[in-house]
Short mmCIF file of C-alpha atoms in Angstrom, two decimals:
data_model
loop_
_atom_site.label_atom_id
_atom_site.label_comp_id
_atom_site.label_asym_id
_atom_site.label_seq_id
_atom_site.Cartn_x
_atom_site.Cartn_y
_atom_site.Cartn_z
CA MET A 967 72.45 -96.66 -153.54
CA GLU A 968 73.04 -97.10 -157.29
CA PHE A 969 76.47 -97.09 -158.98
CA ILE A 970 76.24 -95.25 -162.29
CA ASP A 971 79.69 -95.66 -163.89
CA GLU A 972 82.97 -97.58 -163.66
CA ASN A 973 84.67 -94.84 -161.64
CA GLY A 974 82.71 -95.54 -158.47
CA SER A 975 80.26 -92.66 -158.91
CA PHE A 976 76.91 -93.39 -157.34
CA ARG A 977 73.46 -91.95 -156.88
CA LEU A 978 71.55 -92.01 -153.59
CA ARG A 979 67.85 -91.40 -153.96
CA ASN A 980 65.86 -89.79 -151.14
CA PRO A 981 69.00 -89.05 -149.08
CA GLN A 982 66.89 -87.62 -146.25
CA LYS A 983 65.99 -91.22 -145.37
CA TYR A 984 69.61 -92.13 -144.72
CA SER A 985 70.57 -89.70 -141.96
CA CYS A 986 72.94 -92.22 -140.30
CA LEU A 987 74.84 -93.13 -143.48
CA TYR A 988 78.33 -91.64 -143.58
CA PHE A 989 80.65 -91.38 -146.59
CA PRO A 990 84.40 -90.74 -146.55
CA ALA A 991 85.20 -87.03 -146.79
CA ALA A 992 86.64 -86.12 -150.19
CA GLY A 993 87.34 -82.43 -149.78
CA GLU A 994 90.66 -81.16 -151.09
CA ASN A 995 91.45 -79.48 -147.77
CA GLY A 996 88.87 -80.59 -145.23
CA ILE A 997 90.04 -83.09 -142.59
CA LYS A 998 88.66 -84.20 -139.25
CA SER A 999 91.19 -84.06 -136.46
CA SER A 1000 88.49 -85.40 -134.13
CA LEU A 1001 88.90 -88.82 -135.74
CA THR A 1002 92.53 -88.94 -134.76
CA PRO A 1003 92.12 -89.43 -130.98
CA LEU A 1004 89.96 -92.50 -131.57
CA LEU A 1005 91.61 -94.09 -134.59
CA GLY A 1006 95.25 -93.32 -133.79
CA GLY A 1007 96.06 -91.29 -136.89
CA ASP A 1008 98.85 -92.06 -139.36
CA ALA A 1009 100.53 -95.44 -139.72
CA LYS A 1010 104.19 -94.85 -138.89
CA LYS A 1011 107.30 -96.91 -138.31
CA ASP A 1012 108.63 -94.25 -135.95
CA GLN A 1013 108.06 -90.57 -135.30
CA ASN A 1014 109.77 -89.50 -138.52
CA THR A 1015 108.99 -92.44 -140.83
CA PHE A 1016 105.50 -92.67 -142.30
CA LEU A 1017 104.28 -95.93 -143.84
CA PHE A 1018 101.75 -93.93 -145.85
CA GLU A 1019 101.43 -90.28 -146.74
CA PRO A 1020 100.51 -88.39 -143.54
CA VAL A 1021 96.84 -87.63 -143.09
CA SER A 1022 97.72 -84.04 -142.23
CA ALA A 1023 99.38 -83.64 -145.64
CA GLU A 1024 97.11 -85.91 -147.63
CA ASN A 1025 96.95 -85.09 -151.35
CA LEU A 1026 93.93 -86.63 -153.02
CA HIS A 1027 95.36 -86.38 -156.52
CA ASN A 1028 98.66 -88.03 -155.59
CA ASN A 1029 96.87 -90.74 -153.59
CA ARG A 1030 94.55 -91.50 -156.48
CA SER A 1031 97.51 -91.84 -158.84
CA THR A 1032 99.42 -94.01 -156.36
CA LEU A 1033 96.41 -96.24 -155.76
CA ARG A 1034 95.82 -96.67 -159.49
CA GLU A 1035 99.47 -97.63 -159.99
CA TYR A 1036 99.36 -100.09 -157.08
CA CYS A 1037 96.19 -101.75 -158.35
CA GLY A 1038 97.75 -102.13 -161.78
CA LEU A 1039 100.84 -103.80 -160.30
CA VAL A 1040 99.02 -106.31 -158.13
CA ARG A 1041 96.02 -107.00 -160.36
CA HIS A 1042 97.55 -110.11 -161.93
CA ALA A 1043 100.55 -110.64 -159.67
CA CYS A 1044 99.32 -110.90 -156.11
CA THR A 1045 101.52 -113.54 -154.46
CA GLY A 1046 99.54 -113.97 -151.26
CA GLU A 1047 102.74 -113.89 -149.23
CA LYS A 1048 102.42 -112.67 -145.63
CA ALA A 1049 104.89 -110.95 -143.36
CA GLU A 1050 105.13 -111.71 -139.66
CA ILE A 1051 105.54 -108.89 -137.16
CA PRO A 1052 106.34 -109.69 -133.52
CA VAL A 1053 103.34 -108.79 -131.36
CA GLY A 1054 105.51 -106.97 -128.82
CA GLU A 1055 107.12 -104.84 -131.52
CA LEU A 1056 103.73 -103.99 -133.03
CA MET A 1057 102.28 -103.06 -129.64
CA LEU A 1058 105.25 -100.80 -128.88
CA THR A 1059 104.90 -99.10 -132.27
CA LEU A 1060 101.19 -98.48 -131.79
CA LYS A 1061 101.69 -97.20 -128.25
CA THR A 1062 104.39 -94.82 -129.51
CA MET A 1063 102.05 -93.57 -132.22
CA GLU A 1064 99.30 -93.10 -129.65
CA ARG A 1065 101.49 -91.08 -127.31
CA TRP A 1066 102.80 -88.88 -130.13
CA TRP A 1067 99.32 -88.15 -131.45
CA LYS A 1068 97.86 -87.37 -128.04
CA GLU A 1069 100.70 -85.00 -127.21
CA THR A 1070 100.33 -83.31 -130.60
CA LEU A 1071 96.58 -82.88 -130.23
CA ARG A 1072 96.90 -81.48 -126.72
CA LYS A 1073 99.39 -78.94 -127.99
CA GLU A 1074 98.04 -78.06 -131.43
CA GLU A 1075 94.25 -78.48 -131.22
CA TRP A 1076 93.44 -77.26 -127.72
CA LEU A 1077 91.50 -73.99 -127.81
CA SER A 1078 91.48 -71.52 -124.94
CA GLY A 1079 89.71 -68.25 -124.42
CA LYS A 1080 86.44 -67.64 -122.68
CA TYR A 1081 86.05 -71.43 -122.72
CA GLY A 1082 88.37 -74.40 -123.13
CA PHE A 1083 87.90 -77.36 -125.50
CA PHE A 1084 89.36 -79.09 -128.58
CA ASN A 1085 89.02 -78.14 -132.20
CA GLY A 1086 87.84 -81.22 -134.05
CA TYR A 1087 87.30 -80.10 -137.63
CA TYR A 1088 88.76 -78.06 -140.45
CA ASP A 1089 86.62 -76.74 -143.29
CA ASN A 1090 87.40 -77.11 -146.98
CA HIS A 1091 89.38 -73.86 -146.89
CA GLY A 1092 91.74 -75.25 -144.27
CA ARG A 1093 90.29 -73.12 -141.46
CA ARG A 1094 89.60 -74.31 -137.95
CA VAL A 1095 85.89 -74.80 -137.45
CA GLU A 1096 85.69 -74.48 -133.69
CA SER A 1097 86.63 -71.51 -131.55
CA ALA A 1098 86.60 -70.99 -127.78
CA GLY A 1099 86.22 -67.21 -127.75
CA GLY A 1100 89.93 -66.41 -127.99
CA GLU A 1101 91.87 -64.09 -130.28
CA GLU A 1102 92.37 -66.72 -132.99
CA GLY A 1103 88.62 -66.94 -133.66
CA ASN A 1104 88.07 -63.18 -133.28
CA GLY A 1105 86.15 -63.80 -130.09
CA ALA A 1106 83.64 -66.18 -131.70
CA VAL A 1107 82.47 -69.27 -129.85
CA ARG A 1108 81.79 -72.40 -131.90
CA MET A 1109 81.75 -75.80 -130.22
CA MET A 1110 80.88 -79.32 -131.40
CA LEU A 1111 80.07 -82.12 -128.99
CA THR A 1112 81.50 -84.86 -131.22
CA SER A 1113 85.03 -83.45 -131.09
CA GLN A 1114 85.00 -83.40 -127.32
CA VAL A 1115 83.50 -86.89 -126.87
CA PHE A 1116 86.20 -88.50 -128.99
CA ALA A 1117 88.97 -86.65 -127.18
CA VAL A 1118 87.68 -87.45 -123.68
CA GLN A 1119 86.74 -91.09 -124.24
CA SER A 1120 90.05 -91.89 -125.93
CA GLY A 1121 92.09 -90.29 -123.15
CA SER A 1122 93.55 -87.63 -125.44
CA ALA A 1123 92.22 -84.97 -123.07
CA ASP A 1124 94.07 -84.82 -119.77
CA ALA A 1125 92.26 -84.38 -116.43
CA GLU A 1126 92.33 -80.58 -116.46
CA GLN A 1127 91.23 -80.40 -120.10
CA THR A 1128 88.38 -82.80 -119.38
CA LYS A 1129 87.13 -80.54 -116.58
CA GLN A 1130 87.17 -77.54 -118.92
CA ILE A 1131 85.41 -79.48 -121.68
CA ILE A 1132 82.61 -80.53 -119.33
CA ALA A 1133 82.18 -76.97 -118.03
CA SER A 1134 82.14 -75.62 -121.60
CA ALA A 1135 79.63 -78.23 -122.77
CA ASP A 1136 77.36 -77.49 -119.81
CA ALA A 1137 77.50 -73.77 -120.58
CA LEU A 1138 77.21 -73.90 -124.39
CA LEU A 1139 75.45 -77.11 -125.37
CA CYS A 1140 73.26 -78.26 -122.48
CA ARG A 1141 69.53 -77.66 -123.07
CA ARG A 1142 67.60 -78.85 -120.05
CA GLN A 1143 64.29 -78.22 -121.77
CA ARG A 1144 65.33 -80.76 -124.40
CA GLY A 1145 66.64 -83.20 -121.85
CA GLY A 1146 70.23 -83.29 -123.08
CA TYR A 1147 73.00 -81.66 -125.12
CA CYS A 1148 72.96 -80.19 -128.61
CA LEU A 1149 75.55 -81.51 -131.04
CA ASN A 1150 76.91 -78.03 -131.67
CA THR A 1151 76.36 -74.35 -131.04
CA ASP A 1152 74.56 -72.24 -133.62
CA PHE A 1153 77.07 -71.57 -136.39
CA GLY A 1154 74.80 -69.02 -138.03
CA GLY A 1155 73.26 -70.44 -141.21
CA GLN A 1156 74.30 -73.21 -143.54
CA ARG A 1157 78.01 -73.98 -143.77
CA GLU A 1158 78.38 -75.86 -147.04
CA GLU A 1159 82.17 -75.76 -146.81
CA LEU A 1160 81.74 -78.25 -143.96
CA GLY A 1161 79.78 -80.67 -146.14
CA ARG A 1162 76.49 -82.41 -145.56
CA MET A 1163 76.92 -82.23 -141.81
CA PHE A 1164 75.86 -78.57 -141.70
CA GLY A 1165 73.43 -78.57 -144.60
CA PHE A 1166 70.41 -78.00 -142.34
CA ALA A 1167 68.73 -75.32 -140.26
CA TYR A 1168 70.17 -75.22 -136.74
CA GLY A 1169 67.84 -76.78 -134.18
CA HIS A 1170 65.62 -78.33 -136.85
CA LYS A 1171 67.60 -81.42 -137.84
CA GLU A 1172 70.83 -82.38 -136.14
CA ASN A 1173 73.03 -84.80 -138.10
CA GLY A 1174 72.26 -88.51 -137.70
CA ALA A 1175 73.37 -89.29 -134.17
CA ALA A 1176 70.88 -92.00 -133.18
CA SER A 1177 73.43 -94.76 -133.72
CA TRP A 1178 76.03 -92.89 -131.64
CA TYR A 1179 73.47 -92.39 -128.90
CA LEU A 1180 72.59 -96.09 -128.78
CA MET A 1181 76.25 -97.07 -128.77
CA THR A 1182 76.93 -94.68 -125.88
CA VAL A 1183 73.97 -96.05 -123.90
CA LEU A 1184 75.13 -99.63 -124.43
CA THR A 1185 78.90 -99.26 -124.00
CA GLY A 1186 78.99 -96.23 -121.70
CA MET A 1187 75.88 -96.24 -119.54
CA PHE A 1188 75.35 -100.01 -119.37
CA GLY A 1189 79.08 -100.64 -119.84
CA VAL A 1190 78.61 -103.73 -122.01
CA ARG A 1191 81.57 -103.70 -124.39
CA GLY A 1192 84.37 -105.69 -125.91
CA ASP A 1193 87.95 -105.51 -124.67
CA TYR A 1194 90.64 -107.34 -126.66
CA GLY A 1195 87.97 -109.82 -127.76
CA ASP A 1196 86.49 -110.46 -124.31
CA LEU A 1197 83.13 -109.23 -123.04
CA CYS A 1198 83.44 -106.70 -120.20
CA PHE A 1199 80.94 -105.07 -117.85
CA THR A 1200 81.74 -101.55 -116.59
CA PRO A 1201 78.35 -99.89 -115.96
CA GLN A 1202 77.91 -96.19 -115.17
CA LEU A 1203 74.27 -96.47 -114.15
CA LEU A 1204 72.65 -94.10 -111.67
CA ALA A 1205 70.56 -95.23 -108.71
CA GLN A 1206 67.31 -94.05 -110.33
CA GLN A 1207 67.97 -96.21 -113.40
CA PHE A 1208 67.45 -99.44 -111.43
CA ASP A 1209 63.98 -100.92 -110.85
CA PRO A 1210 62.51 -101.34 -107.32
CA LYS A 1211 64.30 -104.70 -107.02
CA GLY A 1212 67.66 -103.10 -107.76
CA ARG A 1213 67.96 -104.53 -111.28
CA ALA A 1214 68.69 -103.03 -114.69
CA GLY A 1215 69.32 -104.91 -117.91
CA VAL A 1216 69.88 -104.85 -121.64
CA CYS A 1217 69.89 -107.44 -124.45
CA VAL A 1218 72.81 -107.55 -126.89
CA MET A 1219 74.52 -109.71 -129.50
CA PHE A 1220 78.15 -110.62 -128.86
CA ALA A 1221 80.31 -113.17 -130.70
CA GLY A 1222 77.18 -114.28 -132.52
CA ARG A 1223 75.34 -115.13 -129.28
CA LYS A 1224 72.17 -113.54 -127.91
CA LEU A 1225 72.77 -112.27 -124.39
CA SER A 1226 70.59 -110.78 -121.68
CA VAL A 1227 72.83 -108.78 -119.31
CA VAL A 1228 71.21 -108.02 -115.95
CA TYR A 1229 72.87 -105.86 -113.31
CA GLU A 1230 71.92 -106.52 -109.69
CA GLN A 1231 72.86 -104.22 -106.83
CA CYS A 1232 74.48 -106.11 -103.95
CA ALA A 1233 75.08 -104.51 -100.56
CA GLN A 1234 77.81 -107.04 -99.71
CA LEU A 1235 80.10 -105.83 -102.51
CA ALA A 1236 82.61 -103.03 -102.01
CA CYS A 1237 83.38 -100.34 -104.55
CA GLY A 1238 85.19 -101.84 -107.55
CA GLU A 1239 84.03 -105.42 -106.86
CA SER A 1240 81.66 -107.42 -109.04
CA ARG A 1241 80.42 -110.99 -109.51
CA ILE A 1242 79.18 -112.74 -112.63
CA THR A 1243 76.63 -115.55 -112.66
CA VAL A 1244 76.04 -117.43 -115.91
CA HIS A 1245 74.77 -120.93 -116.60
CA GLY A 1246 74.48 -121.60 -112.87
CA GLY A 1247 78.09 -120.74 -112.02
CA THR A 1248 79.29 -117.65 -110.13
CA ARG A 1249 82.73 -116.05 -110.36
CA ALA A 1250 84.40 -112.84 -109.26
CA GLY A 1251 85.34 -110.26 -111.87
CA ASN A 1252 83.76 -108.26 -114.66
CA ARG A 1253 84.64 -110.08 -117.90
CA ILE A 1254 83.91 -113.25 -119.81
CA GLY A 1255 86.40 -114.57 -122.37
CA ARG A 1256 85.37 -114.65 -126.01
CA ASN A 1257 86.51 -118.25 -126.37
CA GLU A 1258 84.09 -119.28 -123.63
CA ILE A 1259 81.18 -117.38 -125.17
CA GLN A 1260 81.80 -119.00 -128.55
CA THR A 1261 81.10 -122.41 -126.99
CA TRP A 1262 77.56 -121.35 -126.07
CA ASP A 1263 74.49 -122.33 -128.09
CA LYS A 1264 73.71 -119.78 -130.82
CA ASN A 1265 70.01 -120.55 -130.79
CA VAL A 1266 69.10 -119.58 -127.22
CA LEU A 1267 69.16 -116.41 -125.12
CA HIS A 1268 71.84 -116.58 -122.42
CA GLU A 1269 71.26 -114.65 -119.19
CA ILE A 1270 74.29 -113.07 -117.54
CA ILE A 1271 73.76 -111.65 -114.06
CA VAL A 1272 76.37 -109.14 -112.96
CA GLN A 1273 76.28 -108.17 -109.29
CA ILE A 1274 77.70 -104.72 -108.50
CA PRO A 1275 77.83 -102.48 -105.39
CA VAL A 1276 74.72 -100.50 -104.49
CA GLN A 1277 74.63 -97.29 -106.51
CA LYS A 1278 74.02 -94.03 -104.66
CA ASP A 1279 72.07 -91.04 -105.92
CA ARG A 1280 74.18 -88.31 -107.47
CA GLU A 1281 73.23 -85.93 -104.67
CA GLU A 1282 74.51 -88.42 -102.07
CA THR A 1283 77.92 -88.62 -103.72
CA GLY A 1284 78.19 -84.86 -104.17
CA VAL A 1285 78.07 -85.09 -107.99
CA ILE A 1286 75.79 -82.56 -109.68
#
């Protein structure tokens, strides 16, 4: 990437080589409501007091002017002073924001018709991109997997909505011959008002999702993820994903340390139980504190063995 002027304009040569590189959307009207379930939306003091201009009413020209004014004020007069906010008060504020946004999304962005799922995008004309076959979309059906993943994984979708999303995705996006799900239904040609994301022929080149896939495999399937700074293990592996010895593993970096996480099936453990063995010591539970990990040697690979209950085949549990 090459910057070509003092205004931040840049040139990206051979952009087809950078399919996983994302830039902030700069459309005058286009916004992504699918980001809201994951990122929490606007920063607010309370339901009626915004700390910044609401995302839903964002004005690029006003924001640019405000930012330029702010930069001019602090350029030579930044004091470095910090304000303290009680942790409890901050947590309550964020939880209130979360609840408000989830309730709003469930009410305003849920689509119903022949199918049921969330709208996750608006185009640059301010129109909803997705449609579930109802009257609002004139009977059209347009669904994007990304919108639904964000809503389900963040908990914005309630139990009933999640069931409808899964059924809709199975019906509209699942392609068994491809071994998985498409990122979206066929929207019928290029949709340049949606930006680079739809600047391709359907079925020929989906947008860069390799990084999302790897993240889902690591944090969802293998369940190796951070939680308030700690390392947690919540695998969702199937019986056929373990080797003949009942083991499955993955190597990751966490807190600057190289880790080999190995899951072992243990018949003595009940559902919900787990044991961790690391550096010769065994403990009950499914997490290791970050402070502990930071005491480990950075130059060696550390093996973490996580024992979990024996996993059953999907057919045995009645899940299809």
